[in-house]
Short mmCIF file of C-alpha atoms in Angstrom, two decimals:
data_model
loop_
_atom_site.label_atom_id
_atom_site.label_comp_id
_atom_site.label_asym_id
_atom_site.label_seq_id
_atom_site.Cartn_x
_atom_site.Cartn_y
_atom_site.Cartn_z
CA MET A 1 -22.60 -18.76 -53.68
CA LEU A 2 -20.57 -20.89 -51.28
CA GLU A 3 -17.59 -18.58 -51.75
CA GLU A 4 -19.78 -15.58 -50.93
CA ALA A 5 -21.02 -17.26 -47.74
CA ILE A 6 -17.45 -18.07 -46.69
CA ALA A 7 -16.33 -14.51 -47.41
CA ARG A 8 -19.29 -13.16 -45.42
CA GLN A 9 -18.48 -15.47 -42.51
CA ASP A 10 -14.85 -14.30 -42.59
CA ASP A 11 -16.02 -10.68 -42.56
CA LEU A 12 -18.30 -11.37 -39.60
CA GLY A 13 -15.50 -13.13 -37.73
CA ALA A 14 -13.15 -10.19 -38.31
CA GLU A 15 -15.86 -7.77 -37.20
CA LYS A 16 -16.45 -9.82 -34.07
CA LEU A 17 -12.73 -9.83 -33.25
CA ALA A 18 -12.57 -6.06 -33.73
CA LYS A 19 -15.51 -5.57 -31.35
CA GLU A 20 -13.97 -7.88 -28.76
CA LYS A 21 -10.71 -5.94 -29.01
CA GLU A 22 -12.61 -2.68 -28.54
CA LEU A 23 -14.42 -4.12 -25.52
CA LEU A 24 -11.14 -5.27 -23.96
CA THR A 25 -9.64 -1.84 -24.50
CA LEU A 26 -12.60 -0.23 -22.74
CA LYS A 27 -12.38 -2.72 -19.86
CA ASN A 28 -8.66 -2.02 -19.49
CA GLN A 29 -9.36 1.71 -19.40
CA GLN A 30 -12.02 1.12 -16.74
CA ILE A 31 -9.59 -0.93 -14.64
CA GLY A 32 -6.95 1.78 -15.01
CA ASN A 33 -9.46 4.41 -13.92
CA GLN A 34 -10.46 2.30 -10.91
CA GLN A 35 -6.82 1.89 -9.94
CA ARG A 36 -6.22 5.64 -10.21
CA LEU A 37 -9.32 6.33 -8.14
CA THR A 38 -8.20 3.83 -5.51
CA GLN A 39 -4.76 5.40 -5.40
CA LEU A 40 -6.35 8.83 -4.86
CA LYS A 41 -8.57 7.41 -2.11
CA MET A 42 -5.55 5.80 -0.44
CA GLU A 43 -3.66 9.09 -0.58
CA HIS A 44 -6.66 10.81 0.96
CA LEU A 45 -6.95 8.07 3.59
CA SER A 46 -3.29 8.42 4.56
CA THR A 47 -3.84 12.11 5.30
CA ALA A 48 -6.81 11.48 7.60
CA ASP A 49 -6.16 12.24 11.27
CA PHE A 50 -7.47 8.85 12.42
CA TYR A 51 -5.16 7.04 9.98
CA LYS A 52 -2.15 8.92 11.27
CA LYS A 53 -3.12 7.83 14.77
CA LEU A 54 -3.37 4.20 13.61
CA HIS A 55 0.09 4.24 12.04
CA PRO A 56 2.40 6.46 14.12
CA THR A 57 5.70 7.16 12.39
CA ASP A 58 7.74 7.03 15.59
CA GLY A 59 7.05 3.32 16.20
CA SER A 60 4.82 3.93 19.21
CA LEU A 61 1.46 2.30 19.77
CA PRO A 62 -1.56 3.84 18.05
CA GLU A 63 -3.35 6.67 19.86
CA LYS A 64 -6.91 6.33 21.13
CA LEU A 65 -9.62 7.39 18.71
CA SER A 66 -12.66 9.51 19.43
CA GLU A 67 -16.13 8.28 18.53
CA THR A 68 -16.12 10.73 15.62
CA GLU A 69 -12.85 9.26 14.34
CA TRP A 70 -14.26 5.72 14.55
CA LEU A 71 -17.25 6.86 12.47
CA GLN A 72 -14.94 8.58 10.00
CA MET A 73 -12.90 5.37 9.76
CA GLY A 74 -16.04 3.37 8.99
CA ARG A 75 -16.99 5.80 6.22
CA PHE A 76 -13.49 5.63 4.72
CA VAL A 77 -13.42 1.83 4.82
CA ASP A 78 -16.92 1.63 3.30
CA ASP A 79 -15.95 4.04 0.55
CA LEU A 80 -12.67 2.34 -0.22
CA TYR A 81 -13.99 -1.22 -0.01
CA ASP A 82 -17.43 -0.96 -1.60
CA HIS A 83 -19.80 -0.88 1.42
CA PHE A 84 -17.61 -3.14 3.53
CA THR A 85 -19.70 -2.71 6.70
CA SER A 86 -23.03 -3.72 5.18
CA ARG A 87 -21.50 -6.69 3.37
CA LEU A 88 -19.77 -7.81 6.55
CA THR A 89 -22.81 -7.43 8.81
CA ALA A 90 -24.90 -9.34 6.28
CA LEU A 91 -22.67 -12.36 6.94
CA ALA A 92 -22.72 -12.32 10.73
CA LYS A 93 -24.07 -10.29 13.63
CA LEU A 94 -21.13 -8.28 14.97
CA SER A 95 -20.76 -6.14 18.05
CA LYS A 96 -19.42 -2.59 17.80
CA ARG A 97 -16.03 -3.82 19.05
CA ASP A 98 -15.98 -6.70 16.54
CA LEU A 99 -16.77 -4.30 13.72
CA ARG A 100 -13.98 -1.99 14.87
CA ILE A 101 -11.58 -4.93 14.94
CA CYS A 102 -12.59 -5.70 11.36
CA TYR A 103 -11.86 -2.10 10.35
CA LEU A 104 -8.48 -2.26 12.03
CA ILE A 105 -7.64 -5.56 10.34
CA LYS A 106 -8.61 -4.02 7.02
CA LEU A 107 -6.38 -1.01 7.65
CA GLY A 108 -3.39 -3.14 8.61
CA VAL A 109 -3.22 -2.51 12.35
CA SER A 110 -1.38 -5.17 14.37
CA PRO A 111 -3.15 -7.07 17.18
CA VAL A 112 -1.04 -5.18 19.73
CA GLY A 113 -2.11 -1.90 18.11
CA MET A 114 -5.73 -3.04 18.15
CA ALA A 115 -5.45 -3.84 21.84
CA SER A 116 -4.09 -0.38 22.53
CA LEU A 117 -6.84 1.32 20.53
CA LEU A 118 -9.62 -0.73 22.10
CA CYS A 119 -8.24 -0.54 25.66
CA VAL A 120 -8.08 -4.32 25.97
CA THR A 121 -5.32 -6.90 26.07
CA LYS A 122 -3.84 -8.56 23.02
CA ALA A 123 -5.42 -11.80 24.29
CA ALA A 124 -8.85 -10.15 24.20
CA VAL A 125 -8.28 -9.14 20.58
CA THR A 126 -7.18 -12.69 19.75
CA LEU A 127 -10.30 -14.12 21.44
CA ALA A 128 -12.55 -11.68 19.59
CA ARG A 129 -10.97 -12.72 16.29
CA GLN A 130 -11.48 -16.38 17.20
CA ARG A 131 -15.15 -15.73 18.04
CA MET A 132 -15.61 -14.01 14.70
CA ARG A 133 -13.96 -16.96 12.99
CA LYS A 134 -16.45 -19.30 14.68
CA LYS A 135 -19.28 -17.10 13.45
CA ARG A 136 -17.90 -17.37 9.94
CA HIS A 137 -16.95 -21.10 10.00
CA ARG A 138 -15.40 -20.92 6.52
CA CYS A 139 -12.23 -19.09 7.40
CA PRO A 140 -9.15 -21.25 7.92
CA ALA A 141 -7.72 -21.37 11.42
CA ARG A 142 -5.16 -18.69 12.32
CA ARG A 143 -6.39 -16.20 9.69
CA VAL A 144 -9.66 -14.47 10.57
CA HIS A 145 -8.68 -11.60 8.34
CA CYS A 146 -8.59 -13.80 5.21
CA ARG A 147 -12.29 -13.24 4.53
CA LEU A 148 -12.08 -9.59 5.46
CA LEU A 149 -9.33 -9.03 2.95
CA SER A 150 -11.28 -10.80 0.25
CA PHE A 151 -14.02 -8.19 0.60
CA SER A 152 -11.86 -5.76 -1.30
CA SER A 153 -13.36 -4.92 -4.63
CA VAL A 154 -10.47 -2.63 -5.37
CA LEU A 155 -7.39 -3.06 -3.24
CA ILE A 156 -6.01 -5.13 -0.39
CA LEU A 157 -3.90 -3.28 2.13
CA PRO A 158 -0.86 -5.10 3.49
CA ILE A 159 -1.08 -6.52 6.99
#
């Protein structure tokens, strides 16, 4: 009787391990699928007209964006980063310019590039980032984009 109970327990343990292995395999497949989807989204993003304006290949400053391109950028960022805008605005009240700065940070645009796009000075961009940091309180000094980057549920773009 005791031997039967031990054998049954061993069988249950082996069955549990097999199920856990199966679950891990499925999770790994899901992660792989998410990574492939993200890669496809990034490829699609890099072909967008607004993205090409943000990252000119000739080393020049980014070109100005139309209102339509700003909206398109917001949709891309929200799609790529799991409703980035709504999660960000839930944390702090942001102006249109602040939100655009957040998008640009997320897409790896330099402060000088941001200044060019927003028709302001680099100092104005720096001050806006500092004001956002004060609104957030938790972000370490010198890195307002640290929290923004952590909003990625899929991928963090280099800055």
